[in-house]
Amino acid sequence: MKMSSAVIEPNLKDRFRQLLRDPLLLITLIILWGLLGLFILVPLIKLFARTFEEGGQFTLSNVIGILGDPNQRQALWNSLLLGSLVGLCGTALGFLFAYTAVRTNLPKAWTLFLDASIILPLISPPFTTAIAMIFSFGPRGLITYDLLGIKGFTVYGLHGTLFSETITYFPIAYLTLKAIIAGIDPNIEDMAFSLGSSRRRVFRTITLPLTVPGLANSFLLLFAASLADFATPLILAGNSFPVLPTQAYLQITGLFDLKGGAVLSFVLLVPAFLVFLLQRFWVSRKYYVTISGKVGAQTQIKSVSPWAKFLLLGLCLFISAFIFYFYVLLFYASIVQAFGANFQMTLKHYRVVFTEGLKAIRDTLIIAGVGMPLGGIYAVILGYLVSKKSFPSRQSMEIVSMINYSLPGTIVGIAYLLFFNDPPFLLTGTAIIIIACYVFRYGPTGIRTTVAILQQIDPSIEEASYSLGAGSGTTFRRITMPLILPAFFAGLGVVFIRSMTAISATIFLISINWTLITVRILEKMTELELGVAAAFSILVVLIVFVVITAISMVLRLFRQPGSPDMANILGG
Amino acid sequence: MEAVKIRLENISKTFLHRVKGEVSAVNQVSFDVQPGEFLTMLGPSGCGKTTTLRMIAGFERPDKGRIFIGEEDVTDLMANQRNIGFVFQNYALFPHLSVFENVAYGLKVKGMERTPIEKSVTDVLNLVGLKGFERQFPHQLSGGEQQRVALARAVVIQPRVLLFDEPLSNLDAKLRVYMRGEIRRLQKTLSITAVYVTHDQEEAMAVSDHIAVMNEGRIIQIGTAEQLYLKPDSPFVAQFIGKINVFPAEIKAIANNQVTLQLFKKEYQVSRGSHHVKSGEKINIFVRPETIILTEPSDEGALKATIVERVFLGEKVDYLIQLDGHLVNATSYDPLRQGSFSPNQEVGIRFHPEAIQILKEERKRD
C-alpha cells in the first residue's frame, strides 16, 4: 500500500513533540519567524497603522479622503484599466508565441531566436523599453518623425504605457502558457482528428479549452505585474494618465507626504491582494494538465496547417525583430552624441557612467553580491523546511514568505520606509535595508524552485540512504543537498538579477550612502540625459547576461531530472 | 554472514487520513521468516503489505507490537541502525551519483577504505551482470539495469536481511519474468533471509518459499504456493489466487470427515475440510476451472450444459459454459481431445469430487 505523505500527517501533538526533540529545527524556526516578522509582517502592519490611524484612533477618513479626490480616483481607475489591458494584450501575445513555439515543429534555430527575444525584456532594467519607445515614437522619434513623417505624435499616455508594458511583460505569459501547451498530449489532438474534427475545430474545442486555466493565470500575473509597475508609467504615462504607484511615489518624494503615500499604496494593495487570492485559490485548482505528466507516444504534431504555420511564425518574427530593434536602438543611442539631433559617434555617455556613475555601479554590485548568497541560503532553508519537515505553522510560514513577493514593490518600499525610519530598527540609509528588501522580495522564487525540486525527489531516495546506514545528517549532506543545489543557484541568480534591475521598492530606500544603477537611470531620464540612461541600461543588460550565462552553465553541470531552466525561473 | 530469522509479534499501525480519519493499515500481524527463507507478502492494493515491509525496514514505526531481526529487538531502532538491504519499487537510485558511487554509498557511510570499497563494488557489479557500467549515471540506464544497480546497492553492504517492495512492477512483462529469476538466484547465492512484497500472484509463486496472503491489514493465510492454491482455507484466498468457480450447494449428510452434498441435482461425496457444517445447510463450494471435465453430450453420467464462449490461448482453451442458470468457467489443457467444442454446442460436464472444496467466511475474530 502506498501512503503518500501529502495525505497522511502526524497530528499536531506529535508535531510539537517532534519539534522539542529536534533543537536545531526549533532554533532555525525561531530565527526564520523572527526574520519574517521583522522584514515582512511588522512593516506591513505599520503601513496599515499609518493608513487607519489618526491621533491614536481608528479611522477610515484617510482612505475615504483619497477615494474622494477625483484625481486619485482616476489614478485607481487608470491602474485597473491599464492592468486589464496589459493582461489581455500580453496574454494574447504570449499565447501566440507559446503556441508557435510548441505546436509548429519549428527548427531549433528559430526557437532559439524566439527564446532570445523573450529573455531580453526579462533581464532588462526598467525604463529600457520606455527609453526605446521615446527614441522611436517620441517627438523626434525614429519611426514616427523620421520614417513616417508624423509631426506632433505623442507617445505619452495610455497607449504608450500599454504598448511598453505589453512588450516588457508578455514573456511571463509566454513562459506560463508554453508549459501548459507543451503539457497537452498531442495524442489528444490526434484523437479529435480521428473523430473527424477539422484543424480549426480541434483548436477551438480541444486545445484552447485546455489552455483556459493557463490563460486566466497568465492574465492575473500580467495584471499584477502592470499594477505593480512603477517605472514605465513614470516615464510614459505623462500627466494625463496618472496611476497609483507613480502617484504614491510623487506623494512621498515630491510632497514629502508619507501618510498620503501610505494610504495610496494601501489602495493599491486591495486589487493586488485580490489577484493573489484568485491565483492561489482559484486558478491553480483549475489545471487539467499536469506539467510533469508523461506525454504519450511520440507523434507528429499536425494541428497547424502549413499556411497557418507561416502566418504564426511571421507574426512572431515581426515582434521579435521589433524587440531586437529596441535593443539595437538603445545601444546606438548610447554611442551617439544626442539621439535625434546629433548622430556623431562618441563614448562620452560611457565616460559619465564610469566616472560619476561609478559609485552607483559599485553600490549595486556590492548589494547584489551580498544579497545573492543570503537570498540563496534563505530560499533553500525555508523551501526545505516547508516541504520536508512537519511542524506547527508550516503552512503559514510558506504563505508569509510569499507576501513581499506578491505585493507591488511600491507597497513594500513604503512599508519599509515607514518602519525602518525609527529606532530600534533604524535602518534607513544603510545597505542592510536594501539587501533585506531584495532577499525577502526575490528569495521566494528560490523557495518555490526548492519546493518544486523537493516534490520531484521521491521520499524513497532519502529512505534508500537511511537503509544503507546513513543518518539524517549524512543523508542531507550527501543526497538532499546536492539535489537541491540547482534551486540554490536559481535563488542566487534571481536575487542577483533583480538586485540589478529592480526599482519600485528600493527607490524609497536609497540614500546618499547607498544608491543604485536603476535609480541613476531614472535621474538621467528626468534630466533628459537619455544617452547616459541608455549607456547605463546597456551595462546592466550586459552584466545580467554574463551572470545568467554563468549560472546556466553551473546549472547544466548539475543537470538532473527536475532541475529548472533559468528562463522559467525568471518568469515566475 | 549467517542468515538470520525475522519475527513479527502482533504488529499494528494506524494512519491519520485527512478525509477518512484514523485508518488501520496493519492489524495484529505476526509471522516468522526462517533463516535463509524467501517470504512474499501478497495481497490487493491497500492490504497493508508495503506498510508491514516498511516497518521491518524501520521507515515506519509500529503503534503496537515488536519486530525482531535475529535475536535483536529492532522495534526502536532507526532504519540506518538495522543493517537491512531495501529494494524500492522505483529503485530510488541517487540521480546525481554514478553507478559506482551509488553502490559504494553504503560502504562509504560505514567508513570503509577506498581499496576494499572498489573490490566489493566490482564484485557485486559482476554478480548482477553490470560490469563496465561503473561510470554511467542512473538516467543513462534502462529499467532493468537500474533495477540491478538497486539490487547491487542493497546487497553490497552485506545486510542481515533483504527487503523488496514490488521491485519488478516498473519493468515490462518479459523482463519481469527474467528479473524475478535473477532475484531468486541472488538470494540463494547469498543465502540471505528475504521479505518480498507484490500484488502479482504469479510472481509470488515463482520466487517464494512461503507466501503470506494479506487483506485489510491482516494475514489471511501463510503457506507454500501449492498449499495456497490447492488447499486455501478461506474464500478470499481461493478467489485471490488463481481463478475459481463458486456454486451453491446443500449438505445432505455428514459421516466422519466425509460430506454428501447436492450440486446441480447430483450428489457428491467430498472431504469436509476444516469448516464446521451441518446437515441441510446451504453453502458455497469452490471448484477450479481446470478440474472440470468436459465430455460429449452423449455421456450418460454427465450434466448437460451449453458452451457460451471459447477462447483459444495456445497451451489451453478457456470455456464459459451455461449450466442450469449458472455460468461455469472451465479450462482445458488438452485441446486435441477437449478443445473442439464451439459456442452454442451441447456439452457434458463432470466434477471431480476431490476437486470440490467447502470454504466458509471466517468468523470475525473481533
mmCIF file of C-alpha atoms in Angstrom, chain A residues 37-346:
data_model
loop_
_atom_site.group_PDB
_atom_site.id
_atom_site.type_symbol
_atom_site.label_atom_id
_atom_site.label_comp_id
_atom_site.label_asym_id
_atom_site.label_seq_id
_atom_site.Cartn_x
_atom_site.Cartn_y
_atom_site.Cartn_z
ATOM 1 C CA GLY A 37 8.189 39.106 11.264
ATOM 2 C CA LEU A 38 10.775 41.860 11.107
ATOM 3 C CA PHE A 39 11.064 42.161 7.346
ATOM 4 C CA ILE A 40 7.585 41.196 6.155
ATOM 5 C CA LEU A 41 4.839 41.316 8.762
ATOM 6 C CA VAL A 42 5.702 44.253 11.029
ATOM 7 C CA PRO A 43 6.428 46.750 8.221
ATOM 8 C CA LEU A 44 3.064 45.850 6.668
ATOM 9 C CA ILE A 45 1.314 46.294 9.994
ATOM 10 C CA LYS A 46 2.992 49.661 10.300
ATOM 11 C CA LEU A 47 1.650 50.567 6.865
ATOM 12 C CA PHE A 48 -1.875 49.578 7.939
ATOM 13 C CA ALA A 49 -1.475 51.535 11.146
ATOM 14 C CA ARG A 50 -0.470 54.634 9.230
ATOM 15 C CA THR A 51 -3.422 54.200 6.915
ATOM 16 C CA PHE A 52 -6.102 53.645 9.547
ATOM 17 C CA GLU A 53 -4.878 55.678 12.481
ATOM 18 C CA GLU A 54 -5.317 59.324 13.283
ATOM 19 C CA GLY A 55 -4.271 60.630 16.699
ATOM 20 C CA GLY A 56 -4.382 57.179 18.241
ATOM 21 C CA GLN A 57 -7.887 56.486 16.910
ATOM 22 C CA PHE A 58 -9.007 54.081 14.227
ATOM 23 C CA THR A 59 -10.346 55.962 11.241
ATOM 24 C CA LEU A 60 -11.367 55.395 7.668
ATOM 25 C CA SER A 61 -11.086 59.060 6.863
ATOM 26 C CA ASN A 62 -7.687 58.722 5.193
ATOM 27 C CA VAL A 63 -8.886 56.119 2.730
ATOM 28 C CA ILE A 64 -12.158 57.951 2.177
ATOM 29 C CA GLY A 65 -10.214 61.150 1.673
ATOM 30 C CA ILE A 66 -8.107 59.579 -1.061
ATOM 31 C CA LEU A 67 -11.076 57.967 -2.755
ATOM 32 C CA GLY A 68 -12.907 61.287 -2.572
ATOM 33 C CA ASP A 69 -10.191 63.016 -4.525
ATOM 34 C CA PRO A 70 -11.186 62.742 -8.210
ATOM 35 C CA ASN A 71 -7.529 62.754 -9.219
ATOM 36 C CA GLN A 72 -6.672 59.765 -7.084
ATOM 37 C CA ARG A 73 -9.888 58.012 -8.038
ATOM 38 C CA GLN A 74 -8.827 58.495 -11.629
ATOM 39 C CA ALA A 75 -5.418 57.008 -10.765
ATOM 40 C CA LEU A 76 -7.055 53.908 -9.250
ATOM 41 C CA TRP A 77 -9.295 53.506 -12.268
ATOM 42 C CA ASN A 78 -6.364 54.052 -14.632
ATOM 43 C CA SER A 79 -4.282 51.426 -12.817
ATOM 44 C CA LEU A 80 -7.070 48.860 -13.096
ATOM 45 C CA LEU A 81 -7.719 49.710 -16.750
ATOM 46 C CA LEU A 82 -4.034 49.548 -17.645
ATOM 47 C CA GLY A 83 -3.613 46.267 -15.743
ATOM 48 C CA SER A 84 -6.574 44.657 -17.525
ATOM 49 C CA LEU A 85 -5.417 45.795 -20.947
ATOM 50 C CA VAL A 86 -1.847 44.660 -20.347
ATOM 51 C CA GLY A 87 -3.267 41.349 -19.071
ATOM 52 C CA LEU A 88 -5.305 40.885 -22.251
ATOM 53 C CA CYS A 89 -2.718 42.033 -24.786
ATOM 54 C CA GLY A 90 0.211 40.340 -23.050
ATOM 55 C CA THR A 91 -1.679 37.058 -22.748
ATOM 56 C CA ALA A 92 -2.661 37.176 -26.412
ATOM 57 C CA LEU A 93 0.928 37.856 -27.435
ATOM 58 C CA GLY A 94 2.268 35.230 -25.037
ATOM 59 C CA PHE A 95 -0.186 32.675 -26.404
ATOM 60 C CA LEU A 96 0.842 33.468 -29.968
ATOM 61 C CA PHE A 97 4.493 32.881 -29.122
ATOM 62 C CA ALA A 98 3.884 29.831 -26.953
ATOM 63 C CA TYR A 99 1.575 28.161 -29.467
ATOM 64 C CA THR A 100 4.022 28.840 -32.274
ATOM 65 C CA ALA A 101 6.967 27.540 -30.268
ATOM 66 C CA VAL A 102 5.259 24.334 -29.149
ATOM 67 C CA ARG A 103 2.878 23.422 -31.936
ATOM 68 C CA THR A 104 4.537 24.249 -35.255
ATOM 69 C CA ASN A 105 7.555 21.879 -35.272
ATOM 70 C CA LEU A 106 9.880 24.850 -35.559
ATOM 71 C CA PRO A 107 13.519 24.133 -36.340
ATOM 72 C CA LYS A 108 15.726 24.580 -33.292
ATOM 73 C CA ALA A 109 17.364 27.768 -34.581
ATOM 74 C CA TRP A 110 14.002 29.558 -34.859
ATOM 75 C CA THR A 111 13.013 28.521 -31.361
ATOM 76 C CA LEU A 112 16.310 29.848 -30.037
ATOM 77 C CA PHE A 113 15.717 33.158 -31.798
ATOM 78 C CA LEU A 114 12.229 33.484 -30.292
ATOM 79 C CA ASP A 115 13.515 32.498 -26.838
ATOM 80 C CA ALA A 116 16.317 35.062 -27.028
ATOM 81 C CA SER A 117 13.956 37.883 -27.901
ATOM 82 C CA ILE A 118 11.829 36.873 -24.938
ATOM 83 C CA ILE A 119 14.707 36.693 -22.476
ATOM 84 C CA LEU A 120 15.807 40.250 -23.229
ATOM 85 C CA PRO A 121 12.822 42.081 -21.675
ATOM 86 C CA LEU A 122 13.013 39.725 -18.659
ATOM 87 C CA ILE A 123 16.578 40.659 -17.786
ATOM 88 C CA SER A 124 16.442 44.340 -18.619
ATOM 89 C CA PRO A 125 16.339 47.157 -16.132
ATOM 90 C CA PRO A 126 13.088 49.123 -16.042
ATOM 91 C CA PHE A 127 12.784 52.020 -18.482
ATOM 92 C CA THR A 128 14.565 50.019 -21.201
ATOM 93 C CA THR A 129 11.574 49.728 -23.466
ATOM 94 C CA ALA A 130 10.359 53.116 -22.267
ATOM 95 C CA ILE A 131 13.576 54.781 -23.462
ATOM 96 C CA ALA A 132 13.433 52.913 -26.758
ATOM 97 C CA MET A 133 9.796 53.963 -27.107
ATOM 98 C CA ILE A 134 10.731 57.604 -26.745
ATOM 99 C CA PHE A 135 13.532 57.201 -29.275
ATOM 100 C CA SER A 136 11.139 55.534 -31.701
ATOM 101 C CA PHE A 137 7.834 57.295 -31.170
ATOM 102 C CA GLY A 138 8.779 60.436 -29.270
ATOM 103 C CA PRO A 139 8.614 63.991 -30.611
ATOM 104 C CA ARG A 140 11.714 63.315 -32.731
ATOM 105 C CA GLY A 141 11.184 59.566 -32.866
ATOM 106 C CA LEU A 142 12.930 57.442 -35.437
ATOM 107 C CA ILE A 143 9.714 55.802 -36.579
ATOM 108 C CA THR A 144 7.065 58.435 -36.117
ATOM 109 C CA TYR A 145 9.077 61.522 -37.077
ATOM 110 C CA ASP A 146 11.869 60.325 -39.356
ATOM 111 C CA LEU A 147 10.281 57.304 -41.003
ATOM 112 C CA LEU A 148 6.606 58.186 -41.170
ATOM 113 C CA GLY A 149 6.984 61.955 -41.019
ATOM 114 C CA ILE A 150 4.194 62.387 -38.457
ATOM 115 C CA LYS A 151 4.506 65.636 -36.590
ATOM 116 C CA GLY A 152 3.084 66.159 -33.132
ATOM 117 C CA PHE A 153 2.564 62.453 -32.382
ATOM 118 C CA THR A 154 2.561 61.964 -28.665
ATOM 119 C CA VAL A 155 3.801 58.715 -27.148
ATOM 120 C CA TYR A 156 2.787 59.649 -23.623
ATOM 121 C CA GLY A 157 -0.453 58.319 -22.176
ATOM 122 C CA LEU A 158 -2.346 55.049 -22.015
ATOM 123 C CA HIS A 159 -1.359 53.765 -25.464
ATOM 124 C CA GLY A 160 2.393 54.271 -24.983
ATOM 125 C CA THR A 161 2.371 52.792 -21.483
ATOM 126 C CA LEU A 162 0.248 49.861 -22.607
ATOM 127 C CA PHE A 163 2.498 49.104 -25.574
ATOM 128 C CA SER A 164 5.653 49.335 -23.492
ATOM 129 C CA GLU A 165 4.313 47.200 -20.627
ATOM 130 C CA THR A 166 2.947 44.591 -23.027
ATOM 131 C CA ILE A 167 6.383 44.206 -24.625
ATOM 132 C CA THR A 168 8.019 44.105 -21.182
ATOM 133 C CA TYR A 169 5.702 41.579 -19.553
ATOM 134 C CA PHE A 170 4.401 39.259 -22.280
ATOM 135 C CA PRO A 171 7.394 36.915 -21.764
ATOM 136 C CA ILE A 172 5.810 35.981 -18.414
ATOM 137 C CA ALA A 173 2.671 34.914 -20.284
ATOM 138 C CA TYR A 174 4.801 33.071 -22.818
ATOM 139 C CA LEU A 175 6.602 31.037 -20.174
ATOM 140 C CA THR A 176 3.368 30.221 -18.335
ATOM 141 C CA LEU A 177 1.499 29.180 -21.464
ATOM 142 C CA LYS A 178 4.373 27.332 -23.113
ATOM 143 C CA ALA A 179 4.487 24.906 -20.210
ATOM 144 C CA ILE A 180 0.718 24.404 -20.391
ATOM 145 C CA ILE A 181 0.533 23.863 -24.146
ATOM 146 C CA ALA A 182 3.565 21.577 -24.094
ATOM 147 C CA GLY A 183 1.764 19.576 -21.412
ATOM 148 C CA ILE A 184 -1.211 18.888 -23.672
ATOM 149 C CA ASP A 185 -0.597 15.459 -25.116
ATOM 150 C CA PRO A 186 -0.647 15.733 -28.938
ATOM 151 C CA ASN A 187 -2.352 12.339 -28.892
ATOM 152 C CA ILE A 188 -5.442 14.094 -27.545
ATOM 153 C CA GLU A 189 -5.454 16.299 -30.625
ATOM 154 C CA ASP A 190 -4.830 13.226 -32.796
ATOM 155 C CA MET A 191 -7.825 11.593 -31.152
ATOM 156 C CA ALA A 192 -10.013 14.565 -32.073
ATOM 157 C CA PHE A 193 -8.729 14.418 -35.667
ATOM 158 C CA SER A 194 -9.544 10.730 -35.847
ATOM 159 C CA LEU A 195 -13.080 11.540 -34.724
ATOM 160 C CA GLY A 196 -13.441 13.745 -37.789
ATOM 161 C CA SER A 197 -12.633 17.238 -36.481
ATOM 162 C CA SER A 198 -11.028 19.807 -38.709
ATOM 163 C CA ARG A 199 -7.888 21.659 -37.563
ATOM 164 C CA ARG A 200 -9.870 24.756 -36.666
ATOM 165 C CA ARG A 201 -12.344 22.690 -34.712
ATOM 166 C CA VAL A 202 -9.605 20.833 -32.835
ATOM 167 C CA PHE A 203 -8.064 24.154 -31.865
ATOM 168 C CA ARG A 204 -11.397 25.634 -30.812
ATOM 169 C CA THR A 205 -12.783 22.596 -28.969
ATOM 170 C CA ILE A 206 -9.678 20.871 -27.598
ATOM 171 C CA THR A 207 -6.500 22.918 -27.438
ATOM 172 C CA LEU A 208 -7.965 26.265 -26.450
ATOM 173 C CA PRO A 209 -10.274 24.968 -23.672
ATOM 174 C CA LEU A 210 -7.386 23.001 -22.176
ATOM 175 C CA THR A 211 -5.351 26.200 -22.118
ATOM 176 C CA VAL A 212 -8.042 28.327 -20.456
ATOM 177 C CA PRO A 213 -6.755 27.974 -16.877
ATOM 178 C CA GLY A 214 -3.315 28.924 -18.157
ATOM 179 C CA LEU A 215 -4.745 31.944 -19.917
ATOM 180 C CA ALA A 216 -6.525 33.037 -16.747
ATOM 181 C CA ASN A 217 -3.357 32.565 -14.744
ATOM 182 C CA SER A 218 -1.319 34.491 -17.256
ATOM 183 C CA PHE A 219 -3.869 37.319 -17.265
ATOM 184 C CA LEU A 220 -3.652 37.582 -13.485
ATOM 185 C CA LEU A 221 0.149 37.505 -13.498
ATOM 186 C CA LEU A 222 0.313 40.289 -16.070
ATOM 187 C CA PHE A 223 -2.398 42.293 -14.331
ATOM 188 C CA ALA A 224 -0.368 42.124 -11.124
ATOM 189 C CA ALA A 225 2.864 42.999 -12.924
ATOM 190 C CA SER A 226 1.303 46.022 -14.560
ATOM 191 C CA LEU A 227 -0.389 47.098 -11.336
ATOM 192 C CA ALA A 228 2.978 46.988 -9.615
ATOM 193 C CA ASP A 229 4.922 48.617 -12.418
ATOM 194 C CA PHE A 230 6.160 51.982 -11.376
ATOM 195 C CA ALA A 231 8.951 52.697 -13.846
ATOM 196 C CA THR A 232 7.116 52.551 -17.157
ATOM 197 C CA PRO A 233 4.197 54.863 -16.240
ATOM 198 C CA LEU A 234 6.619 57.269 -14.596
ATOM 199 C CA ILE A 235 8.250 57.820 -17.983
ATOM 200 C CA LEU A 236 5.445 57.182 -20.442
ATOM 201 C CA ALA A 237 2.110 57.839 -18.724
ATOM 202 C CA GLY A 238 2.548 61.594 -18.658
ATOM 203 C CA ASN A 239 0.349 63.972 -16.721
ATOM 204 C CA SER A 240 -2.862 62.932 -18.402
ATOM 205 C CA PHE A 241 -2.752 59.323 -17.237
ATOM 206 C CA PRO A 242 -1.810 59.089 -13.540
ATOM 207 C CA VAL A 243 -1.588 55.624 -11.985
ATOM 208 C CA LEU A 244 -1.371 54.590 -8.329
ATOM 209 C CA PRO A 245 2.286 53.552 -7.935
ATOM 210 C CA THR A 246 3.574 56.752 -9.504
ATOM 211 C CA GLN A 247 1.083 58.847 -7.517
ATOM 212 C CA ALA A 248 2.307 57.248 -4.289
ATOM 213 C CA TYR A 249 5.902 57.903 -5.314
ATOM 214 C CA LEU A 250 5.232 61.533 -6.165
ATOM 215 C CA GLN A 251 3.282 61.983 -2.936
ATOM 216 C CA ILE A 252 6.336 60.922 -0.964
ATOM 217 C CA THR A 253 9.253 62.295 -2.969
ATOM 218 C CA GLY A 254 7.519 65.386 -4.303
ATOM 219 C CA LEU A 255 5.256 66.410 -1.435
ATOM 220 C CA PHE A 256 7.085 64.617 1.415
ATOM 221 C CA ASP A 257 3.670 63.277 2.427
ATOM 222 C CA LEU A 258 4.486 59.859 3.918
ATOM 223 C CA LYS A 259 0.960 59.309 5.140
ATOM 224 C CA GLY A 260 -0.569 60.089 1.757
ATOM 225 C CA GLY A 261 1.875 57.669 0.140
ATOM 226 C CA ALA A 262 0.954 55.004 2.673
ATOM 227 C CA VAL A 263 -2.764 55.429 2.060
ATOM 228 C CA LEU A 264 -2.310 55.344 -1.710
ATOM 229 C CA SER A 265 -0.245 52.207 -1.514
ATOM 230 C CA PHE A 266 -2.938 50.656 0.663
ATOM 231 C CA VAL A 267 -5.490 51.386 -2.056
ATOM 232 C CA LEU A 268 -3.120 49.636 -4.458
ATOM 233 C CA LEU A 269 -2.851 46.688 -2.116
ATOM 234 C CA VAL A 270 -6.518 45.774 -2.344
ATOM 235 C CA PRO A 271 -6.615 44.754 -6.027
ATOM 236 C CA ALA A 272 -3.140 43.213 -5.725
ATOM 237 C CA PHE A 273 -4.319 41.068 -2.844
ATOM 238 C CA LEU A 274 -7.474 40.041 -4.718
ATOM 239 C CA VAL A 275 -5.358 38.898 -7.645
ATOM 240 C CA PHE A 276 -3.112 36.956 -5.278
ATOM 241 C CA LEU A 277 -6.131 35.181 -3.762
ATOM 242 C CA LEU A 278 -7.669 34.427 -7.146
ATOM 243 C CA GLN A 279 -4.427 32.993 -8.385
ATOM 244 C CA ARG A 280 -3.684 30.888 -5.370
ATOM 245 C CA PHE A 281 -7.102 29.518 -4.586
ATOM 246 C CA TRP A 282 -8.978 29.535 -7.857
ATOM 247 C CA VAL A 283 -6.859 29.330 -10.973
ATOM 248 C CA SER A 284 -4.308 26.917 -9.574
ATOM 249 C CA ARG A 285 -7.093 24.395 -8.968
ATOM 250 C CA LYS A 286 -8.424 24.537 -12.464
ATOM 251 C CA TYR A 287 -5.458 22.980 -14.225
ATOM 252 C CA TYR A 288 -6.378 19.977 -16.296
ATOM 253 C CA VAL A 289 -2.906 19.029 -17.370
ATOM 254 C CA THR A 290 -0.048 18.289 -15.073
ATOM 255 C CA ILE A 291 3.093 19.772 -16.472
ATOM 256 C CA SER A 292 5.317 16.918 -15.432
ATOM 257 C CA GLY A 293 2.815 14.416 -16.807
ATOM 258 C CA LYS A 294 4.192 11.853 -19.155
ATOM 259 C CA VAL A 295 3.283 12.608 -22.714
ATOM 260 C CA GLY A 296 2.224 9.554 -24.661
ATOM 261 C CA ALA A 297 3.920 8.001 -27.615
ATOM 262 C CA GLN A 298 5.746 10.344 -29.953
ATOM 263 C CA THR A 299 3.522 11.755 -32.596
ATOM 264 C CA GLN A 300 3.998 14.256 -35.349
ATOM 265 C CA ILE A 301 2.050 17.358 -34.418
ATOM 266 C CA LYS A 302 -0.492 18.084 -37.127
ATOM 267 C CA SER A 303 -2.691 20.669 -35.515
ATOM 268 C CA VAL A 304 -1.350 23.566 -37.574
ATOM 269 C CA SER A 305 -1.706 23.761 -41.337
ATOM 270 C CA PRO A 306 1.336 24.897 -43.352
ATOM 271 C CA TRP A 307 -0.056 28.336 -44.220
ATOM 272 C CA ALA A 308 -1.128 28.946 -40.627
ATOM 273 C CA LYS A 309 2.354 27.985 -39.559
ATOM 274 C CA PHE A 310 3.897 30.636 -41.793
ATOM 275 C CA LEU A 311 1.416 33.214 -40.589
ATOM 276 C CA LEU A 312 2.156 32.450 -36.914
ATOM 277 C CA LEU A 313 5.863 32.351 -37.440
ATOM 278 C CA GLY A 314 5.750 35.578 -39.443
ATOM 279 C CA LEU A 315 3.893 37.393 -36.669
ATOM 280 C CA CYS A 316 6.300 36.128 -34.016
ATOM 281 C CA LEU A 317 9.323 37.052 -36.049
ATOM 282 C CA PHE A 318 7.958 40.525 -36.632
ATOM 283 C CA ILE A 319 7.522 41.083 -32.896
ATOM 284 C CA SER A 320 10.870 39.507 -32.061
ATOM 285 C CA ALA A 321 12.554 41.680 -34.632
ATOM 286 C CA PHE A 322 10.857 44.685 -33.070
ATOM 287 C CA ILE A 323 12.229 43.767 -29.653
ATOM 288 C CA PHE A 324 15.731 43.347 -31.056
ATOM 289 C CA TYR A 325 15.337 46.649 -32.825
ATOM 290 C CA PHE A 326 14.614 48.274 -29.450
ATOM 291 C CA TYR A 327 17.875 46.998 -28.022
ATOM 292 C CA VAL A 328 19.940 47.893 -31.067
ATOM 293 C CA LEU A 329 18.415 51.344 -30.864
ATOM 294 C CA LEU A 330 19.273 51.577 -27.193
ATOM 295 C CA PHE A 331 22.855 50.633 -27.923
ATOM 296 C CA TYR A 332 23.045 53.087 -30.792
ATOM 297 C CA ALA A 333 21.673 55.882 -28.628
ATOM 298 C CA SER A 334 24.349 55.154 -26.071
ATOM 299 C CA ILE A 335 27.166 55.714 -28.562
ATOM 300 C CA VAL A 336 25.988 58.862 -30.358
ATOM 301 C CA GLN A 337 26.203 62.468 -29.165
ATOM 302 C CA ALA A 338 22.475 63.145 -28.906
ATOM 303 C CA PHE A 339 19.994 60.756 -30.451
ATOM 304 C CA GLY A 340 17.586 62.547 -32.767
ATOM 305 C CA ALA A 341 19.774 65.600 -33.187
ATOM 306 C CA ASN A 342 23.426 64.699 -33.445
ATOM 307 C CA PHE A 343 24.369 61.232 -34.642
ATOM 308 C CA GLN A 344 28.112 61.590 -34.236
ATOM 309 C CA MET A 345 29.779 58.601 -32.567
ATOM 310 C CA THR A 346 31.060 59.144 -29.059
#
